[in-house]
C-alpha positions as a printed NumPy array, in Angstrom:
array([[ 27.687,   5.348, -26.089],
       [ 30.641,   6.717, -28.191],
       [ 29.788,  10.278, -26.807],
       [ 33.334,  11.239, -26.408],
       [ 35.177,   9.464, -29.4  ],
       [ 35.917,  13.105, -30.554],
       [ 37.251,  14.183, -27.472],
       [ 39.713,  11.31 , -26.523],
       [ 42.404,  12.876, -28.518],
       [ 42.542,  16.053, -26.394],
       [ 42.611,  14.201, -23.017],
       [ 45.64 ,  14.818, -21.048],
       [ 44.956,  13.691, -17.458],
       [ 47.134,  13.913, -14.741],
       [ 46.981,  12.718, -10.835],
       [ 47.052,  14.726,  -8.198],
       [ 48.887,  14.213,  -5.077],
       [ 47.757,  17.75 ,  -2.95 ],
       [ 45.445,  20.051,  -4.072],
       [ 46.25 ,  23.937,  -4.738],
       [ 44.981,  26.42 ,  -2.874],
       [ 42.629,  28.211,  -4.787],
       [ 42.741,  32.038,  -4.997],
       [ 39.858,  34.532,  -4.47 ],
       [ 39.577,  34.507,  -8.329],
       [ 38.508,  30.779,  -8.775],
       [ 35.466,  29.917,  -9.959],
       [ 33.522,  26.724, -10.596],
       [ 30.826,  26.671, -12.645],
       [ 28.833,  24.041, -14.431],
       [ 29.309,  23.881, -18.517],
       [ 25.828,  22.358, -20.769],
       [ 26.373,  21.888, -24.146],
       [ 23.477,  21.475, -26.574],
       [ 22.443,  18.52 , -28.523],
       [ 23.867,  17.215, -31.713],
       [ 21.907,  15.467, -34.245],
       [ 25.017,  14.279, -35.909],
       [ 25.136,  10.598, -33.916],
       [ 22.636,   9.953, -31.535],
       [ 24.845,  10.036, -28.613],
       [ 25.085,  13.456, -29.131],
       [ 21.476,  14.074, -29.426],
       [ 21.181,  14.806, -25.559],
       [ 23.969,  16.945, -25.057],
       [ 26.419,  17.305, -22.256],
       [ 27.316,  18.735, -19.369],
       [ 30.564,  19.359, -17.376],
       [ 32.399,  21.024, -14.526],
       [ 34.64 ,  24.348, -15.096],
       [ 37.557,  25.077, -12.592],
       [ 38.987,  28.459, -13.248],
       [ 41.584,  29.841, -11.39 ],
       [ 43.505,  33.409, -13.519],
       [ 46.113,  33.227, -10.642],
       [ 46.941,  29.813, -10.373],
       [ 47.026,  29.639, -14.51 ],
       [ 44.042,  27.041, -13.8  ],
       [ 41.423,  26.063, -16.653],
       [ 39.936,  22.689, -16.656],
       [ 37.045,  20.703, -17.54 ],
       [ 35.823,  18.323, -15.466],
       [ 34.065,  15.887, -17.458],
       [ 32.247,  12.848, -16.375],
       [ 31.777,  10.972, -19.838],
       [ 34.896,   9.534, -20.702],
       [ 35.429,   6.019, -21.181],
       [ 38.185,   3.555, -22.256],
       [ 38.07 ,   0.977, -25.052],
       [ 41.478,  -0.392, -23.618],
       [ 39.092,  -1.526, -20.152],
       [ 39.081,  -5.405, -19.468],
       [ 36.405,  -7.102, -21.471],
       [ 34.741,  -3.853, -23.025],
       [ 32.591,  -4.74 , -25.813],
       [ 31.258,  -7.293, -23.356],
       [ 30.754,  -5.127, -20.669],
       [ 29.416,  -2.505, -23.372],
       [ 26.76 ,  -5.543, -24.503],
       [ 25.766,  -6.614, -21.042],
       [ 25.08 ,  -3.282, -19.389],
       [ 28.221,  -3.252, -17.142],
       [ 30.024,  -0.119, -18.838],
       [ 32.401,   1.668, -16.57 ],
       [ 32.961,   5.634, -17.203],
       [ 35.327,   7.218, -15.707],
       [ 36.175,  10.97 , -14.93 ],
       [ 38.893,  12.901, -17.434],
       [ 40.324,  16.052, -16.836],
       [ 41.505,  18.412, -19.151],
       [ 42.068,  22.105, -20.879],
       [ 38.755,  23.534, -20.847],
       [ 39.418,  25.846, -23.854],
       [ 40.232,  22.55 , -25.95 ],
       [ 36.918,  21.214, -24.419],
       [ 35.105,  24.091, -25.554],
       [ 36.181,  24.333, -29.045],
       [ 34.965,  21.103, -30.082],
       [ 31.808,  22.337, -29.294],
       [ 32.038,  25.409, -31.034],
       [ 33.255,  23.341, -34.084],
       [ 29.794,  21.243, -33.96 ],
       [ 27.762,  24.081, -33.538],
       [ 26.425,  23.053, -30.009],
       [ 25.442,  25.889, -27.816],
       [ 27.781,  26.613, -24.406],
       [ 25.883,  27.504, -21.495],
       [ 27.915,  28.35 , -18.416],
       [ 26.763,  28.667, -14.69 ],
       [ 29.191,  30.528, -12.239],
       [ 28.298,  28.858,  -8.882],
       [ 27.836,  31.041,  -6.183],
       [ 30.49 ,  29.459,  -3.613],
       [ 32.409,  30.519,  -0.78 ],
       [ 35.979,  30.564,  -0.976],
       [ 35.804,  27.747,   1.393],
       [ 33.016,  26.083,  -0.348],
       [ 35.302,  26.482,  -3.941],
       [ 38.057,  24.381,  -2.101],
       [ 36.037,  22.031,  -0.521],
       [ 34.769,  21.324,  -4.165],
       [ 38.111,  21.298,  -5.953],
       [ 39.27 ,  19.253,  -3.703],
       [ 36.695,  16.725,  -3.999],
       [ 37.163,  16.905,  -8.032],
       [ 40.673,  16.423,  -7.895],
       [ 40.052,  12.98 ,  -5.403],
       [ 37.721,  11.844,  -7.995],
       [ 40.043,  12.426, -10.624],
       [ 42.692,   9.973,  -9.196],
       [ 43.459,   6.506, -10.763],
       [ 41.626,   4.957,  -8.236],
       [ 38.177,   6.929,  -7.807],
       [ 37.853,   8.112, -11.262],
       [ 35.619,   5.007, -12.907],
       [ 32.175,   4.492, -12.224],
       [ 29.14 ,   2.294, -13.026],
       [ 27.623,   4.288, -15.691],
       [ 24.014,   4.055, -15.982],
       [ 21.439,   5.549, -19.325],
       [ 19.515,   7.413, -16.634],
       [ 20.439,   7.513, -13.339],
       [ 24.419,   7.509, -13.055],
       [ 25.85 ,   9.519, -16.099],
       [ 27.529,  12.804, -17.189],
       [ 24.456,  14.894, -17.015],
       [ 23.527,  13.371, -13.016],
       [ 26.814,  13.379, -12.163],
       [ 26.432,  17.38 , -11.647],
       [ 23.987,  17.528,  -9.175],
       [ 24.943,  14.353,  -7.653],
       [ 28.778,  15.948,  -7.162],
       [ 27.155,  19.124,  -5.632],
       [ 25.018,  17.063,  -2.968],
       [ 27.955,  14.821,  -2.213],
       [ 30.521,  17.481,  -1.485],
       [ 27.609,  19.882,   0.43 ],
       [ 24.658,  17.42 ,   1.451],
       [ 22.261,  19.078,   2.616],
       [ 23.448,  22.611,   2.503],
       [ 21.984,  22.414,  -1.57 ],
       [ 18.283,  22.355,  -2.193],
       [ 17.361,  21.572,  -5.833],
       [ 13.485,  23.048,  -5.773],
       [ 11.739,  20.662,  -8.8  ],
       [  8.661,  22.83 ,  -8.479],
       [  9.113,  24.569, -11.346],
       [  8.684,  21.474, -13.138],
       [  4.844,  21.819, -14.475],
       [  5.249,  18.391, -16.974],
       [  4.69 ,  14.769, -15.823],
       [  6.786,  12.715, -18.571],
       [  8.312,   9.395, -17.918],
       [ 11.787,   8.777, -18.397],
       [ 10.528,   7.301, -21.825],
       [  9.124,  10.556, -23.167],
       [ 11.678,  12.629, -21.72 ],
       [ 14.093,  10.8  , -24.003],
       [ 11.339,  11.228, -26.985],
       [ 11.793,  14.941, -26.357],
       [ 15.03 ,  14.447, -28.375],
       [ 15.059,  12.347, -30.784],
       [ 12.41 ,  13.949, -33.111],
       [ 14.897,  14.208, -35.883],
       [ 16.528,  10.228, -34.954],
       [ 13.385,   7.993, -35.247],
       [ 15.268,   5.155, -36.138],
       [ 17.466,   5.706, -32.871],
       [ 13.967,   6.732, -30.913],
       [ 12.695,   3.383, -32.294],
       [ 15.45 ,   1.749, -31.548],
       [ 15.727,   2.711, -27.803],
       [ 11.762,   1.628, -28.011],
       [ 12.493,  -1.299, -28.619],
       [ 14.908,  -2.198, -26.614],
       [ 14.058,  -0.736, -23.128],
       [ 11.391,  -1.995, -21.012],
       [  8.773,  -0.686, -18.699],
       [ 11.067,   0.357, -16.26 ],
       [ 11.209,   3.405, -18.163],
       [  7.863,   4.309, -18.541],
       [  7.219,   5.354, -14.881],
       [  6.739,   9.191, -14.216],
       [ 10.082,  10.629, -13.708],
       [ 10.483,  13.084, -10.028],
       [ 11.853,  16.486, -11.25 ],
       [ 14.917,  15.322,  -9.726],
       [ 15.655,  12.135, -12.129],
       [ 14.316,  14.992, -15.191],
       [ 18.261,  15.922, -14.583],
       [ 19.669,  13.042, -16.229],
       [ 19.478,  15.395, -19.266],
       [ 21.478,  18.108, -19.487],
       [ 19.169,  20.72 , -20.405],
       [ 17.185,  20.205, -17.055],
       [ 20.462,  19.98 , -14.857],
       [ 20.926,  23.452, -16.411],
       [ 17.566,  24.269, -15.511],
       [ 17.489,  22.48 , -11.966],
       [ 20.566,  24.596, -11.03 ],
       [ 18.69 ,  27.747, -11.973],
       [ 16.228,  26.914,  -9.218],
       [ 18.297,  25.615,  -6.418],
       [ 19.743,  26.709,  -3.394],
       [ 22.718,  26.194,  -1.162],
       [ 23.61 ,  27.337,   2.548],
       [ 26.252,  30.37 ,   3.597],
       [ 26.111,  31.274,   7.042],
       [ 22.875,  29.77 ,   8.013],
       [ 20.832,  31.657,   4.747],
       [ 20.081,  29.544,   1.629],
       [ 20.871,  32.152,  -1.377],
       [ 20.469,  31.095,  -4.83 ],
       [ 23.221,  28.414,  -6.468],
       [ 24.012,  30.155,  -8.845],
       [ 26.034,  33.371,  -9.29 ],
       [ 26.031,  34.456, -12.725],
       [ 25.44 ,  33.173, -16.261],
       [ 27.367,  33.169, -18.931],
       [ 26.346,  32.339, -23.142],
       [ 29.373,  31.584, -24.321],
       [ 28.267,  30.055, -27.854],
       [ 24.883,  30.259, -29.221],
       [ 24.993,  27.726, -32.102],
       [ 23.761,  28.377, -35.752],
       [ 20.305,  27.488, -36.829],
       [ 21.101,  24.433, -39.309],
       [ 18.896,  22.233, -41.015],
       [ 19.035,  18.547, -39.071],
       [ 20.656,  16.001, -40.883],
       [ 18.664,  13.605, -43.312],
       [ 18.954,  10.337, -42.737],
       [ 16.564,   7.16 , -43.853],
       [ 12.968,   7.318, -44.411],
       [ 10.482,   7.469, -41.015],
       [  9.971,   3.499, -39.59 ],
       [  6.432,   4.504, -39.434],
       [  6.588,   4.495, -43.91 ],
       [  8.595,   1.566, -44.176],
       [  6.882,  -0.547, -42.334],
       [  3.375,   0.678, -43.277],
       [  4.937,  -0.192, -46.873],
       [  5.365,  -3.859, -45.073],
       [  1.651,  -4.234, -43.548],
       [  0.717,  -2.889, -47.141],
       [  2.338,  -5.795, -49.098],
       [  1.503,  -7.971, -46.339],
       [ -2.132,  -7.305, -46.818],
       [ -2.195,  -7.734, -50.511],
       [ -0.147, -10.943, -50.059],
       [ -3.177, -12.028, -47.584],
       [ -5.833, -10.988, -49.894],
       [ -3.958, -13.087, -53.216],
       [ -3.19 , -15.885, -50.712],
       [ -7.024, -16.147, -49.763],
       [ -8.09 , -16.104, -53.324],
       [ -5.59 , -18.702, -54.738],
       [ -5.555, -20.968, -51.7  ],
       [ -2.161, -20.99 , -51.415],
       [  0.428, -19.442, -48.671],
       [  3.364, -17.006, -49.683],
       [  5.687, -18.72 , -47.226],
       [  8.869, -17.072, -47.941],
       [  7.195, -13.635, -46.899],
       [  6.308, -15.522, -43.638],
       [  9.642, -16.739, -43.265],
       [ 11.304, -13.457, -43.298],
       [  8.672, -11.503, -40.912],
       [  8.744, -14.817, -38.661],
       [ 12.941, -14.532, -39.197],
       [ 13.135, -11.125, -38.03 ],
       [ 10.605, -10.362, -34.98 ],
       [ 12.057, -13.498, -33.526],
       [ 15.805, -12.684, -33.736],
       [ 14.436,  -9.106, -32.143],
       [ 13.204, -11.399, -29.477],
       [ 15.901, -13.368, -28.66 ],
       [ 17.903, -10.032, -28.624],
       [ 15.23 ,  -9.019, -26.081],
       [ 15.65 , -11.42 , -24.461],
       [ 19.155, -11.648, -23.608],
       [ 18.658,  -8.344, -22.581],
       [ 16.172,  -8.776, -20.107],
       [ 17.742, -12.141, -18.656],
       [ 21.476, -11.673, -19.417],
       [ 22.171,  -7.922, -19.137],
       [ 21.733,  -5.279, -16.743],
       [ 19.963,  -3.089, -19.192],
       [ 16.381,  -1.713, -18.62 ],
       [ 14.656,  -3.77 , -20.322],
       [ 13.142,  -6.124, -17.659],
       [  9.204,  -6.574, -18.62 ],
       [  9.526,  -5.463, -22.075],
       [  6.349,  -5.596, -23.796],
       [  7.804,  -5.917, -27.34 ],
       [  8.201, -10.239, -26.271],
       [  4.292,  -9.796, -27.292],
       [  4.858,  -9.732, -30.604],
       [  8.671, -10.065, -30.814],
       [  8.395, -13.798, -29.601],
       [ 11.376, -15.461, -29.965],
       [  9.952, -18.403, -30.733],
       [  9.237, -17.158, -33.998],
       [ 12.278, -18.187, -35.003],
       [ 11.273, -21.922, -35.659],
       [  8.844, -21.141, -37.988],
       [ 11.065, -21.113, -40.888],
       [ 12.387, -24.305, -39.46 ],
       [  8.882, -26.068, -38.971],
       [  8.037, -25.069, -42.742],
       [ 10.348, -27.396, -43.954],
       [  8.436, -30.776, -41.904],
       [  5.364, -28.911, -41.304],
       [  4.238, -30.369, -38.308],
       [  0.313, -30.732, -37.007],
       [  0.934, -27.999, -34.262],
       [  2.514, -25.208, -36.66 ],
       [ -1.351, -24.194, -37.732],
       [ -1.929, -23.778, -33.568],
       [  1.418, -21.492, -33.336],
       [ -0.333, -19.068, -35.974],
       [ -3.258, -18.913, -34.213],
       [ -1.891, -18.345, -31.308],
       [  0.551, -15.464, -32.387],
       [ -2.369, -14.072, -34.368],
       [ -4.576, -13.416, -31.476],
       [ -1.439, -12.069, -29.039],
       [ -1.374,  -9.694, -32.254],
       [ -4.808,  -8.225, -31.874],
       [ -4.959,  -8.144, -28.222],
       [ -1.786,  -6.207, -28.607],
       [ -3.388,  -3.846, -30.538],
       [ -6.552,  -3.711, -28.67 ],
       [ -4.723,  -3.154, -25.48 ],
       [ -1.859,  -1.158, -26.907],
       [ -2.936,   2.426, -25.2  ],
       [ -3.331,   0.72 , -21.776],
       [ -0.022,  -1.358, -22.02 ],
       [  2.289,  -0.6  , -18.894],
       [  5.007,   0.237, -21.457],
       [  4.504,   2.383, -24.33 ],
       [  5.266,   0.922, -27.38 ],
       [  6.438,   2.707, -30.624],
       [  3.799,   3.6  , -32.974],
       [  6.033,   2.804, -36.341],
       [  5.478,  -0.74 , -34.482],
       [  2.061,  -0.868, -35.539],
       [  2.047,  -1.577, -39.032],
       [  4.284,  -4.758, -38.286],
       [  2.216,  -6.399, -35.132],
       [ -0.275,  -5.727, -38.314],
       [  1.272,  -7.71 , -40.416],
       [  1.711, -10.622, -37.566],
       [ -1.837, -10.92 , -37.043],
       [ -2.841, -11.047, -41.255],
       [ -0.011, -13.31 , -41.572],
       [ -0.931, -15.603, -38.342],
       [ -4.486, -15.657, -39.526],
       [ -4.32 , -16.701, -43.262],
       [ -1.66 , -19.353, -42.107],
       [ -4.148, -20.785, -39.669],
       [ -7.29 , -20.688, -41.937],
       [ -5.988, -22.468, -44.922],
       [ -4.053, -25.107, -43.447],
       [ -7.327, -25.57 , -41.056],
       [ -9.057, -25.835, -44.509],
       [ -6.423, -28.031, -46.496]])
């Protein structure tokens, strides 16, 4: 994700060897900033830690999505799932103004901490900010910036804070949780579709709904943590501190869902003229055959060679990656190239037929193009059966 290419400028970390005493003033409270439809790493939004301190001239953001291109091997570590993120510190008014400047909303929660409980925190920030602690194995869903709030909270209290999911009246998987956002990014929606597997697809526990930052904002809202034996609410106060501009979204390429109905549409017509005239329009075969098998091939490397989610991803059914020597068997045409076609034909159908009970949902816009697979598969069969 590039979610903080706009913020590396303004970093200005800097180790700690003690921590300061906090005054009574401090406060620590937990920042959400809206989506962006600008890029779609924005399109979740963002969360952070506040440490405010008047007294101690204290006022930094704690923010858990930093990373660093200059990292040993990082495009390959970027390809194969292995990112590393890492904790950066810095002024929380330059933080917040970047924000402002993209028309994200600011949300801030004022945690309702003891003085002790403020310095037990702070402290445990400021360890995690060292050179040492401050990297960690990123993760889409389960280890990132929007997690890392609650998961900081547990670690420095345990069980003293009680995040109470039963507000949570929904029962989306991870997968549609992540739909919930990208209404105005198909192409990124489709994308993500495509490329993660079932895993995704099981019902997400109101806890793991917090890997977005809207529902760590409201899973704060309804938790608790323990002063002197009583568990009073975790949160003190709240605070709006921008409220962004309605906008239109940005316009970007036509739906998938058009363009590749456009695609089954010539395919069918091809199919029709082909079955009139007796005679195949190979070099539309060769590109759809091309294309769905470099997709599978990408797939899977990513199920086999990566750490992604995408183990069992049900896009190999008609993403085979042994499409790709089609184009290559057109040239000798061998005896078993008619059996291929029927063969991906009929995975085609059943994929269509089954594609409401499927363990992972697929993308609709994918429709039209498993479509065109099984007219394609089929003519190629029948008339070299018949020649």
């Amino acid at each position: 994700m590039k979610k903080l290419l706009f913020l590396l400028f303004c970093i200005s970390f800097a180790g700690y060897s003690q921590p300061v005493k906090l005054s009574e003033e401090a406060t620590i409270s937990v920042i959400t900033c809206g989506p962006w439809q600008g890029e779609l790493y924005s399109a979740f939004g963002h969360s952070a830690f506040r440490v405010y301190d008047p007294a101690q001239d204290i006022d930094d953001a704690y923010n858990y999505g930093v990373f660093n291109f200059d990292q040993p091997n990082f495009y390959l570590n970027f390809t194969r799932g292995f990112m590393y993120y890492q904790l950066g510190v810095y002024d929380y008014k330059r933080f917040r103004d970047v924000y402002i400047y993209h028309n994200r909303y600011i949300h801030e929660q004022v945690l309702n901490l003891t003085q002790t409980q403020k310095q037990k925190m702070y402290e445990f920030l400021q360890w995690n900010a060292l050179p040492e602690n401050e990297n960690y194995r990123y993760n889409y869903f389960y280890d990132n910036c929007a997690t890392k709030m609650p998961g900081v909270l547990r670690l420095t209290f345990g069980d003293s804070v009680v995040f109470d999911g039963s507000y949570i009246k929904t029962d989306y998987s991870i997968r549609e949780l992540t739909d919930l956002y990208l209404e105005n990014q198909p192409w990124g929606d489709l994308g993500i579709d495509i490329g993660l597997g079932s895993e995704i697809d099981k019902k997400a526990t109101p806890y793991e709904y917090m890997f977005l930052p809207d529902y760590v904002e409201s899973g704060l809202d309804h938790a608790t943590i323990k002063q002197n034996g009583v568990f009073v609410p975790l949160v003190k106060e709240k605070r709006i501190v921008y409220e962004e501009r309605a906008e239109d979204a940005p316009k970007g390429l036509p739906h998938p869902l058009y363009i590749f109905s456009f695609i089954a549409l010539i395919a069918g017509i091809l199919t029709y003229r082909d079955w009139k005239k007796k005679k195949l329009s190979t070099w539309f075969d060769a590109i759809i055959f091309i294309v769905t098998g470099l997709v599978g091939v990408m797939l899977s490397f990513l199920w086999f060679g990566t750490d992604h989610n995408s183990a069992y991803n049900y896009n190999l059914l008609w993403a085979l990656p042994t499409n790709l020597i089609v184009p290559i068997a057109f040239i000798r045409q061998p005896a078993w190239l008619k059996k291929y076609f029927l063969v991906v034909a009929v995975i085609a159908v059943l994929t269509l037929l089954l594609w409401p009970m499927l363990p992972q949902k697929l993308n609709i816009a994918l429709a039209p193009i498993v479509i065109t697979i099984a007219l394609r598969g089929f003519i190629q069969y029948k008339l070299r059966k018949a020649s």
